[in-house]
JSON list of C-alpha atoms in Angstrom, two decimals:
[
{"chain": "I", "resi": 2, "resn": "MET", "atom": "CA", "xyz": [0.00, 0.00, 0.00]},
{"chain": "I", "resi": 3, "resn": "GLU", "atom": "CA", "xyz": [2.91, 2.32, 0.75]},
{"chain": "I", "resi": 4, "resn": "ASN", "atom": "CA", "xyz": [4.22, 1.78, -2.79]},
{"chain": "I", "resi": 5, "resn": "ILE", "atom": "CA", "xyz": [0.84, 2.76, -4.24]},
{"chain": "I", "resi": 6, "resn": "GLU", "atom": "CA", "xyz": [0.82, 6.01, -2.26]},
{"chain": "I", "resi": 7, "resn": "LYS", "atom": "CA", "xyz": [4.34, 6.86, -3.51]},
{"chain": "I", "resi": 8, "resn": "ILE", "atom": "CA", "xyz": [3.29, 6.16, -7.12]},
{"chain": "I", "resi": 9, "resn": "LYS", "atom": "CA", "xyz": [0.16, 8.30, -6.74]},
{"chain": "I", "resi": 10, "resn": "LYS", "atom": "CA", "xyz": [2.22, 11.18, -5.37]},
{"chain": "I", "resi": 11, "resn": "ASP", "atom": "CA", "xyz": [4.69, 10.92, -8.24]},
{"chain": "I", "resi": 12, "resn": "LEU", "atom": "CA", "xyz": [2.00, 10.63, -10.94]},
{"chain": "I", "resi": 13, "resn": "LYS", "atom": "CA", "xyz": [0.17, 13.64, -9.53]},
{"chain": "I", "resi": 14, "resn": "GLN", "atom": "CA", "xyz": [3.32, 15.66, -10.29]},
{"chain": "I", "resi": 15, "resn": "VAL", "atom": "CA", "xyz": [3.83, 14.42, -13.86]},
{"chain": "I", "resi": 16, "resn": "LEU", "atom": "CA", "xyz": [0.33, 13.85, -15.26]},
{"chain": "I", "resi": 17, "resn": "SER", "atom": "CA", "xyz": [-2.42, 16.31, -16.08]},
{"chain": "I", "resi": 18, "resn": "GLU", "atom": "CA", "xyz": [-5.33, 16.27, -13.64]},
{"chain": "I", "resi": 19, "resn": "ARG", "atom": "CA", "xyz": [-7.53, 14.53, -16.23]},
{"chain": "I", "resi": 20, "resn": "ARG", "atom": "CA", "xyz": [-4.96, 11.79, -16.91]},
{"chain": "I", "resi": 21, "resn": "TYR", "atom": "CA", "xyz": [-4.30, 11.35, -13.20]},
{"chain": "I", "resi": 22, "resn": "GLU", "atom": "CA", "xyz": [-8.03, 10.93, -12.47]},
{"chain": "I", "resi": 23, "resn": "HIS", "atom": "CA", "xyz": [-8.26, 8.41, -15.32]},
{"chain": "I", "resi": 24, "resn": "SER", "atom": "CA", "xyz": [-5.33, 6.47, -13.85]},
{"chain": "I", "resi": 25, "resn": "ILE", "atom": "CA", "xyz": [-7.06, 6.39, -10.45]},
{"chain": "I", "resi": 26, "resn": "GLY", "atom": "CA", "xyz": [-10.22, 5.15, -12.22]},
{"chain": "I", "resi": 27, "resn": "VAL", "atom": "CA", "xyz": [-8.28, 2.39, -13.97]},
{"chain": "I", "resi": 28, "resn": "MET", "atom": "CA", "xyz": [-6.66, 1.41, -10.68]},
{"chain": "I", "resi": 29, "resn": "ASN", "atom": "CA", "xyz": [-10.08, 1.17, -9.01]},
{"chain": "I", "resi": 30, "resn": "MET", "atom": "CA", "xyz": [-11.63, -0.82, -11.86]},
{"chain": "I", "resi": 31, "resn": "ALA", "atom": "CA", "xyz": [-8.58, -3.12, -11.95]},
{"chain": "I", "resi": 32, "resn": "GLU", "atom": "CA", "xyz": [-9.01, -3.76, -8.23]},
{"chain": "I", "resi": 33, "resn": "GLU", "atom": "CA", "xyz": [-12.69, -4.63, -8.73]},
{"chain": "I", "resi": 34, "resn": "LEU", "atom": "CA", "xyz": [-11.93, -7.00, -11.62]},
{"chain": "I", "resi": 35, "resn": "ALA", "atom": "CA", "xyz": [-8.98, -8.53, -9.74]},
{"chain": "I", "resi": 36, "resn": "LYS", "atom": "CA", "xyz": [-11.38, -9.54, -6.96]},
{"chain": "I", "resi": 37, "resn": "ILE", "atom": "CA", "xyz": [-13.66, -11.24, -9.49]},
{"chain": "I", "resi": 38, "resn": "TYR", "atom": "CA", "xyz": [-10.90, -13.00, -11.45]},
{"chain": "I", "resi": 39, "resn": "LYS", "atom": "CA", "xyz": [-8.73, -13.85, -8.43]},
{"chain": "I", "resi": 40, "resn": "VAL", "atom": "CA", "xyz": [-5.68, -11.78, -9.32]},
{"chain": "I", "resi": 41, "resn": "ASP", "atom": "CA", "xyz": [-3.53, -10.18, -6.64]},
{"chain": "I", "resi": 42, "resn": "MET", "atom": "CA", "xyz": [-5.27, -6.87, -5.95]},
{"chain": "I", "resi": 43, "resn": "GLU", "atom": "CA", "xyz": [-2.13, -4.87, -5.13]},
{"chain": "I", "resi": 44, "resn": "THR", "atom": "CA", "xyz": [-0.52, -6.01, -8.39]},
{"chain": "I", "resi": 45, "resn": "ALA", "atom": "CA", "xyz": [-3.64, -5.03, -10.34]},
{"chain": "I", "resi": 46, "resn": "LYS", "atom": "CA", "xyz": [-3.83, -1.65, -8.60]},
{"chain": "I", "resi": 47, "resn": "ILE", "atom": "CA", "xyz": [-0.19, -0.84, -9.38]},
{"chain": "I", "resi": 48, "resn": "ALA", "atom": "CA", "xyz": [-0.56, -1.88, -13.02]},
{"chain": "I", "resi": 49, "resn": "GLY", "atom": "CA", "xyz": [-3.75, 0.15, -13.36]},
{"chain": "I", "resi": 50, "resn": "LEU", "atom": "CA", "xyz": [-2.22, 3.19, -11.74]},
{"chain": "I", "resi": 51, "resn": "LEU", "atom": "CA", "xyz": [0.91, 3.07, -13.92]},
{"chain": "I", "resi": 52, "resn": "HIS", "atom": "CA", "xyz": [-0.68, 2.07, -17.25]},
{"chain": "I", "resi": 53, "resn": "ASP", "atom": "CA", "xyz": [-0.51, 5.63, -18.68]},
{"chain": "I", "resi": 54, "resn": "ASN", "atom": "CA", "xyz": [2.63, 6.86, -16.93]},
{"chain": "I", "resi": 55, "resn": "ALA", "atom": "CA", "xyz": [4.21, 7.72, -20.32]},
{"chain": "I", "resi": 56, "resn": "LYS", "atom": "CA", "xyz": [1.01, 8.84, -22.07]},
{"chain": "I", "resi": 57, "resn": "GLU", "atom": "CA", "xyz": [1.68, 12.56, -21.91]},
{"chain": "I", "resi": 58, "resn": "MET", "atom": "CA", "xyz": [5.19, 12.47, -23.32]},
{"chain": "I", "resi": 59, "resn": "THR", "atom": "CA", "xyz": [5.51, 14.32, -26.63]},
{"chain": "I", "resi": 60, "resn": "LYS", "atom": "CA", "xyz": [6.09, 12.35, -29.83]},
{"chain": "I", "resi": 61, "resn": "GLU", "atom": "CA", "xyz": [9.65, 13.64, -29.87]},
{"chain": "I", "resi": 62, "resn": "GLU", "atom": "CA", "xyz": [10.23, 12.52, -26.27]},
{"chain": "I", "resi": 63, "resn": "MET", "atom": "CA", "xyz": [8.80, 9.09, -27.04]},
{"chain": "I", "resi": 64, "resn": "LEU", "atom": "CA", "xyz": [10.98, 8.56, -30.11]},
{"chain": "I", "resi": 65, "resn": "LYS", "atom": "CA", "xyz": [14.05, 9.75, -28.21]},
{"chain": "I", "resi": 66, "resn": "TYR", "atom": "CA", "xyz": [13.21, 7.41, -25.31]},
{"chain": "I", "resi": 67, "resn": "VAL", "atom": "CA", "xyz": [12.85, 4.33, -27.50]},
{"chain": "I", "resi": 68, "resn": "GLU", "atom": "CA", "xyz": [16.11, 5.14, -29.27]},
{"chain": "I", "resi": 69, "resn": "GLU", "atom": "CA", "xyz": [18.07, 5.78, -26.07]},
{"chain": "I", "resi": 70, "resn": "ASN", "atom": "CA", "xyz": [16.69, 2.63, -24.41]},
{"chain": "I", "resi": 71, "resn": "ASN", "atom": "CA", "xyz": [16.99, 0.34, -27.44]},
{"chain": "I", "resi": 72, "resn": "ILE", "atom": "CA", "xyz": [13.27, -0.42, -27.50]},
{"chain": "I", "resi": 73, "resn": "GLU", "atom": "CA", "xyz": [12.33, -2.22, -30.68]},
{"chain": "I", "resi": 74, "resn": "ILE", "atom": "CA", "xyz": [9.40, -0.63, -32.49]},
{"chain": "I", "resi": 75, "resn": "THR", "atom": "CA", "xyz": [7.46, -1.60, -35.59]},
{"chain": "I", "resi": 76, "resn": "GLU", "atom": "CA", "xyz": [6.79, 0.45, -38.70]},
{"chain": "I", "resi": 77, "resn": "PHE", "atom": "CA", "xyz": [3.20, 0.80, -37.52]},
{"chain": "I", "resi": 78, "resn": "GLU", "atom": "CA", "xyz": [4.41, 2.24, -34.21]},
{"chain": "I", "resi": 79, "resn": "LYS", "atom": "CA", "xyz": [6.67, 4.69, -36.05]},
{"chain": "I", "resi": 80, "resn": "LEU", "atom": "CA", "xyz": [3.58, 5.94, -37.88]},
{"chain": "I", "resi": 81, "resn": "ASN", "atom": "CA", "xyz": [1.45, 5.96, -34.72]},
{"chain": "I", "resi": 82, "resn": "VAL", "atom": "CA", "xyz": [3.89, 7.22, -32.10]},
{"chain": "I", "resi": 83, "resn": "PRO", "atom": "CA", "xyz": [1.31, 7.83, -29.31]},
{"chain": "I", "resi": 84, "resn": "ILE", "atom": "CA", "xyz": [0.67, 4.09, -28.95]},
{"chain": "I", "resi": 85, "resn": "LEU", "atom": "CA", "xyz": [4.29, 3.73, -27.84]},
{"chain": "I", "resi": 86, "resn": "HIS", "atom": "CA", "xyz": [3.29, 4.96, -24.40]},
{"chain": "I", "resi": 87, "resn": "GLY", "atom": "CA", "xyz": [2.52, 1.36, -23.44]},
{"chain": "I", "resi": 88, "resn": "LYS", "atom": "CA", "xyz": [5.97, 0.08, -24.37]},
{"chain": "I", "resi": 89, "resn": "ILE", "atom": "CA", "xyz": [7.69, 3.10, -22.84]},
{"chain": "I", "resi": 90, "resn": "GLY", "atom": "CA", "xyz": [5.65, 2.93, -19.65]},
{"chain": "I", "resi": 91, "resn": "ALA", "atom": "CA", "xyz": [6.52, -0.75, -19.33]},
{"chain": "I", "resi": 92, "resn": "ALA", "atom": "CA", "xyz": [10.22, -0.09, -19.94]},
{"chain": "I", "resi": 93, "resn": "LYS", "atom": "CA", "xyz": [10.58, 2.63, -17.29]},
{"chain": "I", "resi": 94, "resn": "LYS", "atom": "CA", "xyz": [12.63, 1.22, -14.45]},
{"chain": "I", "resi": 95, "resn": "LYS", "atom": "CA", "xyz": [11.69, 4.04, -12.08]},
{"chain": "I", "resi": 96, "resn": "TYR", "atom": "CA", "xyz": [8.98, 2.05, -10.33]},
{"chain": "I", "resi": 97, "resn": "GLY", "atom": "CA", "xyz": [10.73, -1.32, -10.20]},
{"chain": "I", "resi": 98, "resn": "VAL", "atom": "CA", "xyz": [7.64, -3.27, -11.20]},
{"chain": "I", "resi": 99, "resn": "SER", "atom": "CA", "xyz": [7.50, -6.99, -11.91]},
{"chain": "I", "resi": 100, "resn": "GLU", "atom": "CA", "xyz": [7.68, -8.40, -15.42]},
{"chain": "I", "resi": 101, "resn": "GLN", "atom": "CA", "xyz": [3.96, -9.24, -15.16]},
{"chain": "I", "resi": 102, "resn": "ILE", "atom": "CA", "xyz": [3.02, -5.62, -14.41]},
{"chain": "I", "resi": 103, "resn": "ALA", "atom": "CA", "xyz": [5.36, -4.35, -17.16]},
{"chain": "I", "resi": 104, "resn": "LYS", "atom": "CA", "xyz": [3.69, -6.64, -19.71]},
{"chain": "I", "resi": 105, "resn": "ALA", "atom": "CA", "xyz": [0.21, -5.51, -18.61]},
{"chain": "I", "resi": 106, "resn": "ILE", "atom": "CA", "xyz": [1.29, -1.88, -19.12]},
{"chain": "I", "resi": 107, "resn": "GLU", "atom": "CA", "xyz": [2.86, -2.69, -22.49]},
{"chain": "I", "resi": 108, "resn": "TYR", "atom": "CA", "xyz": [-0.14, -4.63, -23.82]},
{"chain": "I", "resi": 109, "resn": "HIS", "atom": "CA", "xyz": [-2.84, -2.16, -22.74]},
{"chain": "I", "resi": 110, "resn": "THR", "atom": "CA", "xyz": [-2.51, -0.17, -25.98]},
{"chain": "I", "resi": 111, "resn": "THR", "atom": "CA", "xyz": [-2.34, -2.85, -28.66]},
{"chain": "I", "resi": 112, "resn": "THR", "atom": "CA", "xyz": [-3.13, -6.13, -26.86]},
{"chain": "I", "resi": 113, "resn": "SER", "atom": "CA", "xyz": [-1.25, -9.37, -27.48]},
{"chain": "I", "resi": 114, "resn": "PRO", "atom": "CA", "xyz": [-2.00, -13.09, -27.75]},
{"chain": "I", "resi": 115, "resn": "LYS", "atom": "CA", "xyz": [0.40, -13.37, -24.78]},
{"chain": "I", "resi": 116, "resn": "MET", "atom": "CA", "xyz": [-1.88, -11.43, -22.42]},
{"chain": "I", "resi": 117, "resn": "ASP", "atom": "CA", "xyz": [-2.40, -13.07, -19.04]},
{"chain": "I", "resi": 118, "resn": "THR", "atom": "CA", "xyz": [-5.38, -12.34, -16.79]},
{"chain": "I", "resi": 119, "resn": "LEU", "atom": "CA", "xyz": [-3.72, -9.25, -15.29]},
{"chain": "I", "resi": 120, "resn": "ALA", "atom": "CA", "xyz": [-3.00, -7.81, -18.74]},
{"chain": "I", "resi": 121, "resn": "LYS", "atom": "CA", "xyz": [-6.61, -8.42, -19.79]},
{"chain": "I", "resi": 122, "resn": "ILE", "atom": "CA", "xyz": [-7.83, -6.73, -16.61]},
{"chain": "I", "resi": 123, "resn": "ILE", "atom": "CA", "xyz": [-5.71, -3.64, -17.32]},
{"chain": "I", "resi": 124, "resn": "TYR", "atom": "CA", "xyz": [-6.76, -3.52, -20.98]},
{"chain": "I", "resi": 125, "resn": "VAL", "atom": "CA", "xyz": [-10.45, -3.72, -20.08]},
{"chain": "I", "resi": 126, "resn": "SER", "atom": "CA", "xyz": [-10.15, -1.40, -17.06]},
{"chain": "I", "resi": 127, "resn": "ASP", "atom": "CA", "xyz": [-8.57, 1.28, -19.26]},
{"chain": "I", "resi": 128, "resn": "LYS", "atom": "CA", "xyz": [-11.59, 1.18, -21.55]},
{"chain": "I", "resi": 129, "resn": "VAL", "atom": "CA", "xyz": [-14.42, 0.90, -19.02]},
{"chain": "I", "resi": 130, "resn": "GLU", "atom": "CA", "xyz": [-13.29, 2.71, -15.85]},
{"chain": "I", "resi": 131, "resn": "LEU", "atom": "CA", "xyz": [-16.11, 4.76, -14.36]},
{"chain": "I", "resi": 132, "resn": "THR", "atom": "CA", "xyz": [-14.89, 8.25, -15.31]},
{"chain": "I", "resi": 133, "resn": "ARG", "atom": "CA", "xyz": [-14.89, 7.25, -18.99]},
{"chain": "I", "resi": 134, "resn": "LYS", "atom": "CA", "xyz": [-17.77, 8.38, -21.10]},
{"chain": "I", "resi": 135, "resn": "SER", "atom": "CA", "xyz": [-18.33, 7.27, -24.66]},
{"chain": "I", "resi": 136, "resn": "GLU", "atom": "CA", "xyz": [-20.84, 7.93, -27.39]},
{"chain": "I", "resi": 137, "resn": "LYS", "atom": "CA", "xyz": [-18.83, 5.75, -29.80]},
{"chain": "I", "resi": 138, "resn": "PHE", "atom": "CA", "xyz": [-19.31, 2.50, -27.84]},
{"chain": "I", "resi": 139, "resn": "ASP", "atom": "CA", "xyz": [-21.89, 0.90, -25.60]},
{"chain": "I", "resi": 140, "resn": "ILE", "atom": "CA", "xyz": [-19.65, 1.33, -22.59]},
{"chain": "I", "resi": 141, "resn": "GLU", "atom": "CA", "xyz": [-22.28, 0.09, -20.16]},
{"chain": "I", "resi": 142, "resn": "SER", "atom": "CA", "xyz": [-22.46, -3.26, -21.99]},
{"chain": "I", "resi": 143, "resn": "GLU", "atom": "CA", "xyz": [-18.66, -3.45, -21.95]},
{"chain": "I", "resi": 144, "resn": "ARG", "atom": "CA", "xyz": [-18.60, -2.71, -18.20]},
{"chain": "I", "resi": 145, "resn": "LYS", "atom": "CA", "xyz": [-21.22, -5.34, -17.45]},
{"chain": "I", "resi": 146, "resn": "LEU", "atom": "CA", "xyz": [-19.55, -7.99, -19.60]},
{"chain": "I", "resi": 147, "resn": "ALA", "atom": "CA", "xyz": [-16.20, -7.27, -17.91]},
{"chain": "I", "resi": 148, "resn": "THR", "atom": "CA", "xyz": [-17.62, -8.53, -14.62]},
{"chain": "I", "resi": 149, "resn": "ILE", "atom": "CA", "xyz": [-19.07, -11.69, -16.19]},
{"chain": "I", "resi": 150, "resn": "ASP", "atom": "CA", "xyz": [-16.56, -12.91, -18.80]},
{"chain": "I", "resi": 151, "resn": "LEU", "atom": "CA", "xyz": [-13.20, -11.17, -19.13]},
{"chain": "I", "resi": 152, "resn": "ASP", "atom": "CA", "xyz": [-12.22, -12.83, -22.40]},
{"chain": "I", "resi": 153, "resn": "LYS", "atom": "CA", "xyz": [-15.51, -11.90, -24.06]},
{"chain": "I", "resi": 154, "resn": "ALA", "atom": "CA", "xyz": [-15.10, -8.33, -22.77]},
{"chain": "I", "resi": 155, "resn": "VAL", "atom": "CA", "xyz": [-11.63, -8.12, -24.33]},
{"chain": "I", "resi": 156, "resn": "LEU", "atom": "CA", "xyz": [-12.99, -9.38, -27.66]},
{"chain": "I", "resi": 157, "resn": "LEU", "atom": "CA", "xyz": [-15.97, -7.02, -27.57]},
{"chain": "I", "resi": 158, "resn": "ILE", "atom": "CA", "xyz": [-13.73, -4.03, -26.92]},
{"chain": "I", "resi": 159, "resn": "ILE", "atom": "CA", "xyz": [-11.29, -5.06, -29.66]},
{"chain": "I", "resi": 160, "resn": "ASN", "atom": "CA", "xyz": [-14.19, -5.54, -32.10]},
{"chain": "I", "resi": 161, "resn": "ASN", "atom": "CA", "xyz": [-15.80, -2.20, -31.19]},
{"chain": "I", "resi": 162, "resn": "THR", "atom": "CA", "xyz": [-12.47, -0.38, -31.50]},
{"chain": "I", "resi": 163, "resn": "THR", "atom": "CA", "xyz": [-11.65, -2.03, -34.82]},
{"chain": "I", "resi": 164, "resn": "LYS", "atom": "CA", "xyz": [-15.06, -1.15, -36.23]},
{"chain": "I", "resi": 165, "resn": "TYR", "atom": "CA", "xyz": [-14.69, 2.46, -35.05]},
{"chain": "I", "resi": 166, "resn": "LEU", "atom": "CA", "xyz": [-11.24, 2.77, -36.64]},
{"chain": "I", "resi": 167, "resn": "ILE", "atom": "CA", "xyz": [-12.43, 1.29, -39.95]},
{"chain": "I", "resi": 168, "resn": "ASP", "atom": "CA", "xyz": [-15.59, 3.43, -40.03]},
{"chain": "I", "resi": 169, "resn": "ASN", "atom": "CA", "xyz": [-13.46, 6.54, -39.45]},
{"chain": "I", "resi": 170, "resn": "ASN", "atom": "CA", "xyz": [-10.61, 5.65, -41.84]},
{"chain": "I", "resi": 171, "resn": "LYS", "atom": "CA", "xyz": [-8.07, 5.54, -39.02]},
{"chain": "I", "resi": 172, "resn": "MET", "atom": "CA", "xyz": [-5.10, 3.21, -38.57]}
]
C-alpha cells in the first residue's frame, strides 16, 4: 500500500489532472476486476495506476526514449507514435515493477496473444473505468460484460475499437 501512495504522489506531479483521475479510475476498476478474477489486488492496482505513466510524453520525447533505451518498435508504431506509451511505460525502471506488471502496461494499448489475466484486466479497465464516457461505444455493456466474462469483454472491446477505426478511416 505504501508503494501505491508513492506512485500516486509521483504521478500527480507528472500527469495532467484529467490523466491522473483516469489512472485512479483504472486502478479502481482493476481492483474490482482482480477480486472477481482472483488476481492479486495490489498487483492489479499498481498496473492500473501506472498504465498511462508515459502517455503525456511528446512524440519527440517518445521517439528519443525508444532510441536511447533500445526499444524495438514496428513500422506501424513509427507511424502511430502515441501508442508507444505502453511500451515506454513498461520499460521505465523508475517504479521497479514486476515483469507481469510491465507486460500488462505494455499490452494495454495494442493487446497481445500473450496477455495473461492481469494484462486483460488492465486492458479492459482502461476502456471501461467509471470516469470514462463514450458515445462511440456501448460502454455500459462493456462494463457489465467485464464482470461476467473477461475474455468476451476483451474481444468485444477489440471488435468495437476495430469497427470504429475502420468506419473513421483511421489506422
